[in-house]
Amino acid sequence: MATAPYRRILLKLSGEALLGDQDYGIDPSVVARLAGEVRELVATGLQVALVIGGGNIFRGAGLAQAGMDRVSADHMGMLATVMNALAMQDTLERLGVPTRVMSALRINQVCEDYIRRRAIRHLEKGRVTIFAAGTGSPFFTTDSAASLRAIEIGADLLVKATKVDGVYSADPVKDPQAVFYRRLTYSQALREDLRVMDATAIVLCRDNGLPLRVLNINVPGALMRLISGEDVGSLVESGD
């Protein structure tokens, strides 16, 4: 797509996005649908990286609140993201999309170690690259990992896939009066505590001039419309 607005993007998916109608684990039909949308993006020549959360299996912060040591809980959460990444890799490759999983924790028998230059090379060769195990350190969310990796690989855009159409002033499911933001700044998101992403992730994006697009992953074709230049979801940019 010679006129495509983006060359390389990072797509952040929550672990809950893989649940489907289940209460726990991975719904293969949901993974297949998401993988199909990623395949369509790759077919246009777009370079695609992914970060997937682990909340469908283990959420480190939740385990810590239940009394587990926070560092141990976060390590379990990181391993959950590796499981999700391997599931997505398997599905993508069955669809004919070359895919690599790179982990911030060393698990050489199941995936590659994260090395920035190697990751960029994978993307340049047209391979979907999935960054697993968060940042490799406890106390950081996968939102922060997504922001960090997007900056490291020189992504043109960070896309956060959610269950709503974009950024609202409150949860639109609970508050029908919630205001939808088509455009906003990172500083505004922090000031109004809009919970677009965690504060660390927002500051990383703001300070490095990385635009963020928040959209509803459950709307078929939303990703393709976005990379075709349509104004989909909410755009968060640097500014006052």
PDB file of C-alpha atoms in Angstrom:
ATOM      1  CA  MET A   1       0.000   0.000   0.000  1.00  0.00           C
ATOM      2  CA  ALA A   2       2.094   2.865  -1.304  1.00  0.00           C
ATOM      3  CA  THR A   3      -0.224   5.443   0.230  1.00  0.00           C
ATOM      4  CA  ALA A   4      -0.620   3.690   3.589  1.00  0.00           C
ATOM      5  CA  PRO A   5      -0.144   6.091   6.514  1.00  0.00           C
ATOM      6  CA  TYR A   6       1.872   3.572   8.536  1.00  0.00           C
ATOM      7  CA  ARG A   7       4.876   1.375   7.857  1.00  0.00           C
ATOM      8  CA  ARG A   8       5.159  -0.414  11.207  1.00  0.00           C
ATOM      9  CA  ILE A   9       2.675  -0.708  14.068  1.00  0.00           C
ATOM     10  CA  LEU A  10       2.503  -2.431  17.421  1.00  0.00           C
ATOM     11  CA  LEU A  11      -0.859  -3.908  18.384  1.00  0.00           C
ATOM     12  CA  LYS A  12      -1.569  -4.357  22.095  1.00  0.00           C
ATOM     13  CA  LEU A  13      -4.181  -7.000  22.907  1.00  0.00           C
ATOM     14  CA  SER A  14      -5.439  -7.747  26.392  1.00  0.00           C
ATOM     15  CA  GLY A  15      -5.390 -11.329  27.568  1.00  0.00           C
ATOM     16  CA  GLU A  16      -9.124 -10.992  28.175  1.00  0.00           C
ATOM     17  CA  ALA A  17      -9.572 -10.457  24.434  1.00  0.00           C
ATOM     18  CA  LEU A  18      -8.702 -14.145  23.968  1.00  0.00           C
ATOM     19  CA  LEU A  19     -11.358 -15.382  26.383  1.00  0.00           C
ATOM     20  CA  GLY A  20     -14.355 -15.174  24.093  1.00  0.00           C
ATOM     21  CA  ASP A  21     -17.337 -16.462  26.046  1.00  0.00           C
ATOM     22  CA  GLN A  22     -15.141 -18.471  28.395  1.00  0.00           C
ATOM     23  CA  ASP A  23     -14.322 -17.610  31.994  1.00  0.00           C
ATOM     24  CA  TYR A  24     -10.703 -18.729  31.738  1.00  0.00           C
ATOM     25  CA  GLY A  25      -8.077 -19.583  29.156  1.00  0.00           C
ATOM     26  CA  ILE A  26      -8.040 -19.211  25.390  1.00  0.00           C
ATOM     27  CA  ASP A  27     -10.949 -19.476  22.960  1.00  0.00           C
ATOM     28  CA  PRO A  28      -9.454 -20.888  19.714  1.00  0.00           C
ATOM     29  CA  SER A  29     -12.177 -19.284  17.580  1.00  0.00           C
ATOM     30  CA  VAL A  30     -11.361 -15.827  18.971  1.00  0.00           C
ATOM     31  CA  VAL A  31      -7.629 -16.314  18.403  1.00  0.00           C
ATOM     32  CA  ALA A  32      -8.379 -17.450  14.851  1.00  0.00           C
ATOM     33  CA  ARG A  33     -10.457 -14.329  14.159  1.00  0.00           C
ATOM     34  CA  LEU A  34      -7.790 -11.999  15.533  1.00  0.00           C
ATOM     35  CA  ALA A  35      -5.061 -13.837  13.646  1.00  0.00           C
ATOM     36  CA  GLY A  36      -7.081 -13.489  10.461  1.00  0.00           C
ATOM     37  CA  GLU A  37      -7.224  -9.723  10.917  1.00  0.00           C
ATOM     38  CA  VAL A  38      -3.469  -9.595  11.533  1.00  0.00           C
ATOM     39  CA  ARG A  39      -2.913 -11.643   8.365  1.00  0.00           C
ATOM     40  CA  GLU A  40      -4.892  -9.068   6.385  1.00  0.00           C
ATOM     41  CA  LEU A  41      -2.657  -6.302   7.740  1.00  0.00           C
ATOM     42  CA  VAL A  42       0.513  -8.187   6.860  1.00  0.00           C
ATOM     43  CA  ALA A  43      -0.789  -8.848   3.342  1.00  0.00           C
ATOM     44  CA  THR A  44      -0.773  -5.083   2.719  1.00  0.00           C
ATOM     45  CA  GLY A  45       2.960  -4.933   3.453  1.00  0.00           C
ATOM     46  CA  LEU A  46       2.521  -3.478   6.928  1.00  0.00           C
ATOM     47  CA  GLN A  47       5.051  -4.588   9.546  1.00  0.00           C
ATOM     48  CA  VAL A  48       3.153  -5.829  12.602  1.00  0.00           C
ATOM     49  CA  ALA A  49       4.338  -6.435  16.152  1.00  0.00           C
ATOM     50  CA  LEU A  50       2.118  -7.697  18.964  1.00  0.00           C
ATOM     51  CA  VAL A  51       2.028  -7.564  22.739  1.00  0.00           C
ATOM     52  CA  ILE A  52      -0.611  -9.723  24.436  1.00  0.00           C
ATOM     53  CA  GLY A  53      -1.534  -9.489  28.103  1.00  0.00           C
ATOM     54  CA  GLY A  54      -1.989 -12.498  30.355  1.00  0.00           C
ATOM     55  CA  GLY A  55      -5.144 -11.629  32.283  1.00  0.00           C
ATOM     56  CA  ASN A  56      -7.074 -14.564  30.821  1.00  0.00           C
ATOM     57  CA  ILE A  57      -4.714 -16.920  32.664  1.00  0.00           C
ATOM     58  CA  PHE A  58      -2.964 -15.051  35.487  1.00  0.00           C
ATOM     59  CA  ARG A  59      -2.901 -11.385  36.439  1.00  0.00           C
ATOM     60  CA  GLY A  60       0.084 -10.564  38.617  1.00  0.00           C
ATOM     61  CA  ALA A  61      -1.492  -7.592  40.374  1.00  0.00           C
ATOM     62  CA  GLY A  62      -4.589  -9.618  41.242  1.00  0.00           C
ATOM     63  CA  LEU A  63      -2.530 -12.464  42.681  1.00  0.00           C
ATOM     64  CA  ALA A  64      -0.542  -9.957  44.748  1.00  0.00           C
ATOM     65  CA  GLN A  65      -3.767  -8.483  46.133  1.00  0.00           C
ATOM     66  CA  ALA A  66      -4.729 -11.990  47.246  1.00  0.00           C
ATOM     67  CA  GLY A  67      -1.572 -12.153  49.350  1.00  0.00           C
ATOM     68  CA  MET A  68       1.066 -13.586  47.006  1.00  0.00           C
ATOM     69  CA  ASP A  69       4.497 -11.984  46.862  1.00  0.00           C
ATOM     70  CA  ARG A  70       4.245  -9.321  44.147  1.00  0.00           C
ATOM     71  CA  VAL A  71       7.456 -10.325  42.381  1.00  0.00           C
ATOM     72  CA  SER A  72       6.416 -13.984  42.190  1.00  0.00           C
ATOM     73  CA  ALA A  73       2.919 -12.985  41.065  1.00  0.00           C
ATOM     74  CA  ASP A  74       4.266 -10.765  38.303  1.00  0.00           C
ATOM     75  CA  HIS A  75       6.594 -13.518  37.093  1.00  0.00           C
ATOM     76  CA  MET A  76       3.577 -15.826  36.829  1.00  0.00           C
ATOM     77  CA  GLY A  77       1.769 -13.132  34.864  1.00  0.00           C
ATOM     78  CA  MET A  78       4.736 -12.831  32.499  1.00  0.00           C
ATOM     79  CA  LEU A  79       4.664 -16.570  31.858  1.00  0.00           C
ATOM     80  CA  ALA A  80       0.951 -16.315  31.077  1.00  0.00           C
ATOM     81  CA  THR A  81       1.762 -13.811  28.320  1.00  0.00           C
ATOM     82  CA  VAL A  82       4.222 -16.316  26.842  1.00  0.00           C
ATOM     83  CA  MET A  83       1.446 -18.916  26.685  1.00  0.00           C
ATOM     84  CA  ASN A  84      -0.834 -16.475  24.876  1.00  0.00           C
ATOM     85  CA  ALA A  85       1.958 -15.482  22.501  1.00  0.00           C
ATOM     86  CA  LEU A  86       2.635 -19.116  21.589  1.00  0.00           C
ATOM     87  CA  ALA A  87      -1.080 -19.686  20.947  1.00  0.00           C
ATOM     88  CA  MET A  88      -1.196 -16.674  18.630  1.00  0.00           C
ATOM     89  CA  GLN A  89       2.008 -17.757  16.877  1.00  0.00           C
ATOM     90  CA  ASP A  90       0.620 -21.221  16.214  1.00  0.00           C
ATOM     91  CA  THR A  91      -2.616 -19.808  14.791  1.00  0.00           C
ATOM     92  CA  LEU A  92      -0.863 -17.244  12.597  1.00  0.00           C
ATOM     93  CA  GLU A  93       1.544 -19.802  11.178  1.00  0.00           C
ATOM     94  CA  ARG A  94      -1.336 -22.176  10.385  1.00  0.00           C
ATOM     95  CA  LEU A  95      -2.712 -19.251   8.360  1.00  0.00           C
ATOM     96  CA  GLY A  96       0.596 -18.985   6.517  1.00  0.00           C
ATOM     97  CA  VAL A  97       1.959 -15.942   8.362  1.00  0.00           C
ATOM     98  CA  PRO A  98       5.618 -16.261   9.459  1.00  0.00           C
ATOM     99  CA  THR A  99       5.731 -15.384  13.164  1.00  0.00           C
ATOM    100  CA  ARG A 100       8.349 -15.108  15.878  1.00  0.00           C
ATOM    101  CA  VAL A 101       7.847 -14.945  19.644  1.00  0.00           C
ATOM    102  CA  MET A 102      10.500 -13.026  21.573  1.00  0.00           C
ATOM    103  CA  SER A 103      10.489 -13.207  25.357  1.00  0.00           C
ATOM    104  CA  ALA A 104      11.893 -10.717  27.848  1.00  0.00           C
ATOM    105  CA  LEU A 105      12.522 -13.735  30.093  1.00  0.00           C
ATOM    106  CA  ARG A 106      14.961 -16.365  28.880  1.00  0.00           C
ATOM    107  CA  ILE A 107      12.947 -19.415  27.765  1.00  0.00           C
ATOM    108  CA  ASN A 108      15.159 -20.595  24.921  1.00  0.00           C
ATOM    109  CA  GLN A 109      13.451 -23.932  24.452  1.00  0.00           C
ATOM    110  CA  VAL A 110      10.137 -22.388  23.441  1.00  0.00           C
ATOM    111  CA  CYS A 111      10.926 -18.959  21.978  1.00  0.00           C
ATOM    112  CA  GLU A 112      13.666 -16.463  21.230  1.00  0.00           C
ATOM    113  CA  ASP A 113      15.180 -14.007  23.669  1.00  0.00           C
ATOM    114  CA  TYR A 114      14.182 -10.409  23.014  1.00  0.00           C
ATOM    115  CA  ILE A 115      16.972  -8.663  21.134  1.00  0.00           C
ATOM    116  CA  ARG A 116      16.004  -5.316  19.643  1.00  0.00           C
ATOM    117  CA  ARG A 117      18.034  -5.537  16.433  1.00  0.00           C
ATOM    118  CA  ARG A 118      16.849  -9.082  15.763  1.00  0.00           C
ATOM    119  CA  ALA A 119      13.246  -8.006  16.360  1.00  0.00           C
ATOM    120  CA  ILE A 120      13.581  -5.204  13.818  1.00  0.00           C
ATOM    121  CA  ARG A 121      15.105  -7.641  11.332  1.00  0.00           C
ATOM    122  CA  HIS A 122      12.168 -10.024  11.764  1.00  0.00           C
ATOM    123  CA  LEU A 123       9.761  -7.167  11.063  1.00  0.00           C
ATOM    124  CA  GLU A 124      11.714  -6.055   8.003  1.00  0.00           C
ATOM    125  CA  LYS A 125      11.449  -9.609   6.654  1.00  0.00           C
ATOM    126  CA  GLY A 126       7.666  -9.501   7.010  1.00  0.00           C
ATOM    127  CA  ARG A 127       7.414 -11.689  10.107  1.00  0.00           C
ATOM    128  CA  VAL A 128       4.839 -10.866  12.750  1.00  0.00           C
ATOM    129  CA  THR A 129       6.832 -10.428  15.946  1.00  0.00           C
ATOM    130  CA  ILE A 130       5.167 -11.077  19.294  1.00  0.00           C
ATOM    131  CA  PHE A 131       6.833  -9.617  22.365  1.00  0.00           C
ATOM    132  CA  ALA A 132       6.130 -11.777  25.419  1.00  0.00           C
ATOM    133  CA  ALA A 133       6.883 -11.675  29.158  1.00  0.00           C
ATOM    134  CA  GLY A 134       6.256  -7.948  29.471  1.00  0.00           C
ATOM    135  CA  THR A 135       9.367  -5.922  30.173  1.00  0.00           C
ATOM    136  CA  GLY A 136      10.973  -8.848  31.981  1.00  0.00           C
ATOM    137  CA  SER A 137      10.745  -6.981  35.286  1.00  0.00           C
ATOM    138  CA  PRO A 138       8.039  -7.038  37.963  1.00  0.00           C
ATOM    139  CA  PHE A 139       5.840  -4.010  38.753  1.00  0.00           C
ATOM    140  CA  PHE A 140       5.389  -3.135  35.064  1.00  0.00           C
ATOM    141  CA  THR A 141       2.214  -3.832  33.105  1.00  0.00           C
ATOM    142  CA  THR A 142       1.956  -5.174  29.581  1.00  0.00           C
ATOM    143  CA  ASP A 143       0.729  -1.692  28.598  1.00  0.00           C
ATOM    144  CA  SER A 144       4.130  -0.371  29.654  1.00  0.00           C
ATOM    145  CA  ALA A 145       5.797  -3.221  27.768  1.00  0.00           C
ATOM    146  CA  ALA A 146       3.807  -2.343  24.641  1.00  0.00           C
ATOM    147  CA  SER A 147       4.825   1.321  24.854  1.00  0.00           C
ATOM    148  CA  LEU A 148       8.463   0.419  25.460  1.00  0.00           C
ATOM    149  CA  ARG A 149       8.708  -2.098  22.629  1.00  0.00           C
ATOM    150  CA  ALA A 150       6.874   0.194  20.194  1.00  0.00           C
ATOM    151  CA  ILE A 151       9.408   2.926  20.905  1.00  0.00           C
ATOM    152  CA  GLU A 152      12.367   0.538  20.687  1.00  0.00           C
ATOM    153  CA  ILE A 153      11.372  -0.835  17.279  1.00  0.00           C
ATOM    154  CA  GLY A 154      10.497   2.587  15.863  1.00  0.00           C
ATOM    155  CA  ALA A 155       6.786   1.885  15.374  1.00  0.00           C
ATOM    156  CA  ASP A 156       4.755   4.614  13.673  1.00  0.00           C
ATOM    157  CA  LEU A 157       1.717   3.863  15.837  1.00  0.00           C
ATOM    158  CA  LEU A 158       0.718   1.985  18.970  1.00  0.00           C
ATOM    159  CA  VAL A 159      -2.757   0.466  18.736  1.00  0.00           C
ATOM    160  CA  LYS A 160      -4.545  -0.570  21.908  1.00  0.00           C
ATOM    161  CA  ALA A 161      -7.404  -2.942  21.167  1.00  0.00           C
ATOM    162  CA  THR A 162     -10.232  -2.752  23.700  1.00  0.00           C
ATOM    163  CA  LYS A 163     -13.881  -3.778  24.113  1.00  0.00           C
ATOM    164  CA  VAL A 164     -15.176  -0.223  23.581  1.00  0.00           C
ATOM    165  CA  ASP A 165     -14.974   2.175  20.649  1.00  0.00           C
ATOM    166  CA  GLY A 166     -12.215   4.333  22.095  1.00  0.00           C
ATOM    167  CA  VAL A 167     -11.515   6.622  25.037  1.00  0.00           C
ATOM    168  CA  TYR A 168     -14.416   7.784  27.193  1.00  0.00           C
ATOM    169  CA  SER A 169     -14.651  10.057  30.228  1.00  0.00           C
ATOM    170  CA  ALA A 170     -15.971   7.045  32.175  1.00  0.00           C
ATOM    171  CA  ASP A 171     -16.802   3.404  31.556  1.00  0.00           C
ATOM    172  CA  PRO A 172     -19.538   3.623  28.882  1.00  0.00           C
ATOM    173  CA  VAL A 173     -20.937   0.257  29.962  1.00  0.00           C
ATOM    174  CA  LYS A 174     -21.619   1.584  33.468  1.00  0.00           C
ATOM    175  CA  ASP A 175     -22.253   5.252  32.614  1.00  0.00           C
ATOM    176  CA  PRO A 176     -24.434   5.961  29.555  1.00  0.00           C
ATOM    177  CA  GLN A 177     -23.553   9.664  29.913  1.00  0.00           C
ATOM    178  CA  ALA A 178     -19.850   9.028  29.375  1.00  0.00           C
ATOM    179  CA  VAL A 179     -18.296  11.395  26.824  1.00  0.00           C
ATOM    180  CA  PHE A 180     -16.404   9.940  23.860  1.00  0.00           C
ATOM    181  CA  TYR A 181     -13.030  11.516  22.993  1.00  0.00           C
ATOM    182  CA  ARG A 182     -12.148  11.435  19.306  1.00  0.00           C
ATOM    183  CA  ARG A 183      -8.879  13.286  19.994  1.00  0.00           C
ATOM    184  CA  LEU A 184      -6.990  13.962  23.202  1.00  0.00           C
ATOM    185  CA  THR A 185      -3.465  14.470  24.502  1.00  0.00           C
ATOM    186  CA  TYR A 186      -1.448  12.298  26.833  1.00  0.00           C
ATOM    187  CA  SER A 187      -1.294  15.119  29.354  1.00  0.00           C
ATOM    188  CA  GLN A 188      -5.095  15.347  29.269  1.00  0.00           C
ATOM    189  CA  ALA A 189      -5.391  11.597  29.811  1.00  0.00           C
ATOM    190  CA  LEU A 190      -3.144  11.858  32.860  1.00  0.00           C
ATOM    191  CA  ARG A 191      -4.804  14.997  34.191  1.00  0.00           C
ATOM    192  CA  GLU A 192      -8.319  13.588  33.897  1.00  0.00           C
ATOM    193  CA  ASP A 193      -7.264  10.081  34.975  1.00  0.00           C
ATOM    194  CA  LEU A 194      -8.924   8.556  31.918  1.00  0.00           C
ATOM    195  CA  ARG A 195      -7.219   5.170  32.354  1.00  0.00           C
ATOM    196  CA  VAL A 196      -6.304   4.896  28.691  1.00  0.00           C
ATOM    197  CA  MET A 197      -3.223   2.960  29.787  1.00  0.00           C
ATOM    198  CA  ASP A 198      -1.282   2.970  33.015  1.00  0.00           C
ATOM    199  CA  ALA A 199       0.624   6.173  33.813  1.00  0.00           C
ATOM    200  CA  THR A 200       4.053   4.718  33.014  1.00  0.00           C
ATOM    201  CA  ALA A 201       2.913   3.675  29.533  1.00  0.00           C
ATOM    202  CA  ILE A 202       1.320   7.068  28.879  1.00  0.00           C
ATOM    203  CA  VAL A 203       4.429   8.981  29.929  1.00  0.00           C
ATOM    204  CA  LEU A 204       6.631   6.781  27.751  1.00  0.00           C
ATOM    205  CA  CYS A 205       4.456   7.491  24.715  1.00  0.00           C
ATOM    206  CA  ARG A 206       4.171  11.196  25.498  1.00  0.00           C
ATOM    207  CA  ASP A 207       7.882  11.752  26.037  1.00  0.00           C
ATOM    208  CA  ASN A 208       8.816   9.888  22.853  1.00  0.00           C
ATOM    209  CA  GLY A 209       6.134  11.356  20.592  1.00  0.00           C
ATOM    210  CA  LEU A 210       4.486   8.001  19.875  1.00  0.00           C
ATOM    211  CA  PRO A 211       0.821   8.322  18.830  1.00  0.00           C
ATOM    212  CA  LEU A 212      -1.697   5.902  20.322  1.00  0.00           C
ATOM    213  CA  ARG A 213      -4.916   4.747  18.726  1.00  0.00           C
ATOM    214  CA  VAL A 214      -7.570   3.105  20.929  1.00  0.00           C
ATOM    215  CA  LEU A 215     -10.247   1.099  19.118  1.00  0.00           C
ATOM    216  CA  ASN A 216     -12.755  -1.706  19.519  1.00  0.00           C
ATOM    217  CA  ILE A 217     -11.191  -4.999  18.459  1.00  0.00           C
ATOM    218  CA  ASN A 218     -14.626  -6.636  18.349  1.00  0.00           C
ATOM    219  CA  VAL A 219     -15.643  -4.521  15.340  1.00  0.00           C
ATOM    220  CA  PRO A 220     -14.726  -6.573  12.250  1.00  0.00           C
ATOM    221  CA  GLY A 221     -12.384  -4.754   9.890  1.00  0.00           C
ATOM    222  CA  ALA A 222     -11.546  -1.922  12.294  1.00  0.00           C
ATOM    223  CA  LEU A 223      -7.803  -2.538  12.028  1.00  0.00           C
ATOM    224  CA  MET A 224      -7.845  -2.620   8.236  1.00  0.00           C
ATOM    225  CA  ARG A 225      -9.866   0.585   8.088  1.00  0.00           C
ATOM    226  CA  LEU A 226      -7.395   2.229  10.439  1.00  0.00           C
ATOM    227  CA  ILE A 227      -4.302   1.384   8.449  1.00  0.00           C
ATOM    228  CA  SER A 228      -6.139   2.442   5.275  1.00  0.00           C
ATOM    229  CA  GLY A 229      -6.298   5.949   6.707  1.00  0.00           C
ATOM    230  CA  GLU A 230      -9.772   6.075   8.271  1.00  0.00           C
ATOM    231  CA  ASP A 231     -10.330   7.929  11.545  1.00  0.00           C
ATOM    232  CA  VAL A 232     -11.153   4.895  13.704  1.00  0.00           C
ATOM    233  CA  GLY A 233     -11.487   5.019  17.487  1.00  0.00           C
ATOM    234  CA  SER A 234      -9.662   7.615  19.568  1.00  0.00           C
ATOM    235  CA  LEU A 235      -6.292   9.180  18.829  1.00  0.00           C
ATOM    236  CA  VAL A 236      -4.014  10.138  21.723  1.00  0.00           C
ATOM    237  CA  GLU A 237      -1.031  12.345  20.899  1.00  0.00           C
ATOM    238  CA  SER A 238       1.576  14.478  22.597  1.00  0.00           C
ATOM    239  CA  GLY A 239       0.603  18.059  23.355  1.00  0.00           C
ATOM    240  CA  ASP A 240      -0.482  20.366  26.151  1.00  0.00           C
TER     241      ASP A 240
END
